[in-house]
Amino acid sequence: MAESDWDTVTVLRKKGPTAAQAKSKQAITAAQRRGEDLETTKKWSAGQNKQHLMTKNTAKLDRETEELQHQRVSLEVGKVIQQGRQNKGLTQKDLATKINEKPQVIADYECGKAIPNNQVMGKIERAIGLKLRGKDIGLPLEAKPKKK
């Protein structure tokens, strides 16, 4: 019985507060009440997007009056798409399904709101069989011989 010493006492303690808990308002006020030394520093512009100061270039951009916009599909191209689609007996949804795009994409191209994308334009050209790019817009696509 000499191995077990009944006089030793083991004290189990809770872990101290985590970093997030130590920074909370409650933890700070509790530490102040206990009389502990605290060091608090306020970050400059904390929580705000003021990391970039006003520079000369920013001021110059603010004074800029010219409005720059992306080039849109012309109404001529939109009409060609619409006529080619109707000649094939397709709805906007059918054409969109055929070229794996959303119907809204076709609608945007037809009313001239879309920003031209060569991949989409190529798919539409092949689906309706009419040229949409270059000088001869609206003319039938020439079938290119397949390479062997």
CSV table of C-alpha atoms in Angstrom, one decimal:
chain,number,residue,atom,x,y,z
A,1,MET,CA,0.0,0.0,0.0
A,2,ALA,CA,3.0,2.2,0.0
A,3,GLU,CA,2.5,3.0,-3.8
A,4,SER,CA,-0.7,4.8,-3.4
A,5,ASP,CA,-0.2,8.1,-1.7
A,6,TRP,CA,-3.6,9.4,-0.4
A,7,ASP,CA,-2.1,12.8,0.6
A,8,THR,CA,-1.5,14.0,-3.0
A,9,VAL,CA,-4.3,16.1,-4.5
A,10,THR,CA,-4.8,16.5,-8.3
A,11,VAL,CA,-6.4,19.8,-9.3
A,12,LEU,CA,-8.2,19.9,-12.6
A,13,ARG,CA,-8.5,23.4,-14.1
A,14,LYS,CA,-10.5,24.7,-17.0
A,15,LYS,CA,-8.5,25.9,-20.0
A,16,GLY,CA,-8.0,29.6,-20.3
A,17,PRO,CA,-10.1,31.7,-22.7
A,18,THR,CA,-9.5,31.3,-26.4
A,19,ALA,CA,-8.1,34.3,-28.3
A,20,ALA,CA,-11.5,35.3,-29.6
A,21,GLN,CA,-13.0,35.1,-26.1
A,22,ALA,CA,-10.2,37.0,-24.6
A,23,LYS,CA,-10.8,39.9,-27.0
A,24,SER,CA,-14.5,40.1,-26.3
A,25,LYS,CA,-16.0,43.1,-24.5
A,26,GLN,CA,-17.1,40.9,-21.6
A,27,ALA,CA,-13.6,39.4,-21.1
A,28,ILE,CA,-12.0,42.9,-21.2
A,29,THR,CA,-14.4,44.3,-18.6
A,30,ALA,CA,-14.0,41.2,-16.4
A,31,ALA,CA,-10.2,41.6,-16.5
A,32,GLN,CA,-10.5,45.3,-15.6
A,33,ARG,CA,-12.7,44.5,-12.6
A,34,ARG,CA,-10.0,42.0,-11.4
A,35,GLY,CA,-7.4,44.7,-11.7
A,36,GLU,CA,-5.3,43.0,-14.3
A,37,ASP,CA,-3.0,45.0,-16.6
A,38,LEU,CA,-4.6,45.3,-20.1
A,39,GLU,CA,-3.1,46.6,-23.3
A,40,THR,CA,-5.6,47.6,-25.8
A,41,THR,CA,-4.8,49.1,-29.2
A,42,LYS,CA,-7.3,50.2,-31.8
A,43,LYS,CA,-6.5,49.3,-35.3
A,44,TRP,CA,-6.4,52.1,-37.8
A,45,SER,CA,-9.6,52.0,-40.0
A,46,ALA,CA,-10.5,48.6,-38.7
A,47,GLY,CA,-13.5,47.1,-40.5
A,48,GLN,CA,-13.5,49.8,-43.2
A,49,ASN,CA,-12.3,49.8,-46.7
A,50,LYS,CA,-9.9,52.7,-46.2
A,51,GLN,CA,-6.7,50.8,-47.0
A,52,HIS,CA,-6.1,52.9,-50.2
A,53,LEU,CA,-5.7,56.6,-49.9
A,54,MET,CA,-6.8,59.0,-52.5
A,55,THR,CA,-4.0,59.3,-55.0
A,56,LYS,CA,-3.5,61.5,-58.0
A,57,ASN,CA,-4.7,58.8,-60.4
A,58,THR,CA,-7.9,58.3,-58.4
A,59,ALA,CA,-8.6,62.0,-58.5
A,60,LYS,CA,-7.9,62.0,-62.3
A,61,LEU,CA,-10.3,59.1,-62.8
A,62,ASP,CA,-13.0,61.0,-60.8
A,63,ARG,CA,-12.6,64.0,-63.1
A,64,GLU,CA,-12.9,61.8,-66.2
A,65,THR,CA,-16.2,62.5,-67.9
A,66,GLU,CA,-16.0,60.1,-70.9
A,67,GLU,CA,-18.2,57.1,-70.4
A,68,LEU,CA,-16.7,53.9,-71.6
A,69,GLN,CA,-18.9,51.0,-72.5
A,70,HIS,CA,-18.5,47.5,-73.9
A,71,GLN,CA,-19.3,47.0,-77.6
A,72,ARG,CA,-22.7,45.4,-78.0
A,73,VAL,CA,-24.1,43.2,-80.8
A,74,SER,CA,-25.6,45.4,-83.5
A,75,LEU,CA,-29.3,45.3,-84.2
A,76,GLU,CA,-28.5,44.1,-87.8
A,77,VAL,CA,-27.0,41.0,-86.4
A,78,GLY,CA,-29.9,40.6,-84.0
A,79,LYS,CA,-32.4,40.7,-86.9
A,80,VAL,CA,-30.3,38.2,-88.9
A,81,ILE,CA,-30.4,35.8,-86.0
A,82,GLN,CA,-34.1,36.3,-85.6
A,83,GLN,CA,-34.9,35.7,-89.3
A,84,GLY,CA,-32.6,32.7,-89.5
A,85,ARG,CA,-34.1,31.2,-86.4
A,86,GLN,CA,-37.7,31.7,-87.7
A,87,ASN,CA,-36.7,30.4,-91.2
A,88,LYS,CA,-35.6,27.1,-89.5
A,89,GLY,CA,-38.8,27.1,-87.5
A,90,LEU,CA,-37.0,27.4,-84.1
A,91,THR,CA,-38.1,29.3,-81.0
A,92,GLN,CA,-35.5,31.1,-78.9
A,93,LYS,CA,-35.6,28.3,-76.5
A,94,ASP,CA,-35.1,25.6,-79.2
A,95,LEU,CA,-32.1,27.5,-80.6
A,96,ALA,CA,-30.7,28.0,-77.1
A,97,THR,CA,-31.0,24.2,-76.4
A,98,LYS,CA,-29.4,23.4,-79.8
A,99,ILE,CA,-26.3,25.5,-79.0
A,100,ASN,CA,-26.2,24.6,-75.3
A,101,GLU,CA,-26.9,28.1,-74.1
A,102,LYS,CA,-29.6,29.7,-72.0
A,103,PRO,CA,-32.7,31.2,-73.8
A,104,GLN,CA,-31.9,34.6,-72.3
A,105,VAL,CA,-28.6,34.6,-74.2
A,106,ILE,CA,-30.5,34.3,-77.5
A,107,ALA,CA,-32.9,37.0,-76.4
A,108,ASP,CA,-30.0,39.3,-75.6
A,109,TYR,CA,-28.3,38.7,-78.9
A,110,GLU,CA,-31.6,39.3,-80.8
A,111,CYS,CA,-32.4,42.6,-79.1
A,112,GLY,CA,-28.7,43.9,-79.2
A,113,LYS,CA,-28.0,43.8,-75.5
A,114,ALA,CA,-25.4,41.1,-75.5
A,115,ILE,CA,-21.6,41.7,-75.5
A,116,PRO,CA,-20.4,39.6,-78.5
A,117,ASN,CA,-18.7,36.3,-77.7
A,118,ASN,CA,-17.1,34.6,-80.7
A,119,GLN,CA,-17.8,31.1,-79.3
A,120,VAL,CA,-21.5,31.9,-79.0
A,121,MET,CA,-21.6,33.7,-82.3
A,122,GLY,CA,-20.0,30.7,-84.0
A,123,LYS,CA,-22.5,28.3,-82.5
A,124,ILE,CA,-25.4,30.4,-83.6
A,125,GLU,CA,-23.9,30.8,-87.1
A,126,ARG,CA,-23.7,27.0,-87.4
A,127,ALA,CA,-27.2,26.4,-86.0
A,128,ILE,CA,-29.0,28.9,-88.3
A,129,GLY,CA,-26.6,28.6,-91.3
A,130,LEU,CA,-26.0,32.3,-91.7
A,131,LYS,CA,-22.9,34.5,-91.3
A,132,LEU,CA,-23.1,36.8,-88.3
A,133,ARG,CA,-19.5,38.2,-88.3
A,134,GLY,CA,-17.4,40.0,-90.9
A,135,LYS,CA,-18.5,41.9,-94.0
A,136,ASP,CA,-21.1,39.6,-95.4
A,137,ILE,CA,-23.5,39.4,-92.4
A,138,GLY,CA,-26.7,37.5,-93.3
A,139,LEU,CA,-25.3,35.5,-96.2
A,140,PRO,CA,-25.4,31.7,-96.0
A,141,LEU,CA,-22.5,29.9,-94.4
A,142,GLU,CA,-20.2,28.1,-96.9
A,143,ALA,CA,-19.9,24.5,-96.1
A,144,LYS,CA,-16.2,23.9,-95.6
A,145,PRO,CA,-14.9,20.5,-96.8
A,146,LYS,CA,-13.9,18.3,-93.9
A,147,LYS,CA,-10.2,17.5,-93.7
A,148,LYS,CA,-9.2,13.9,-94.0
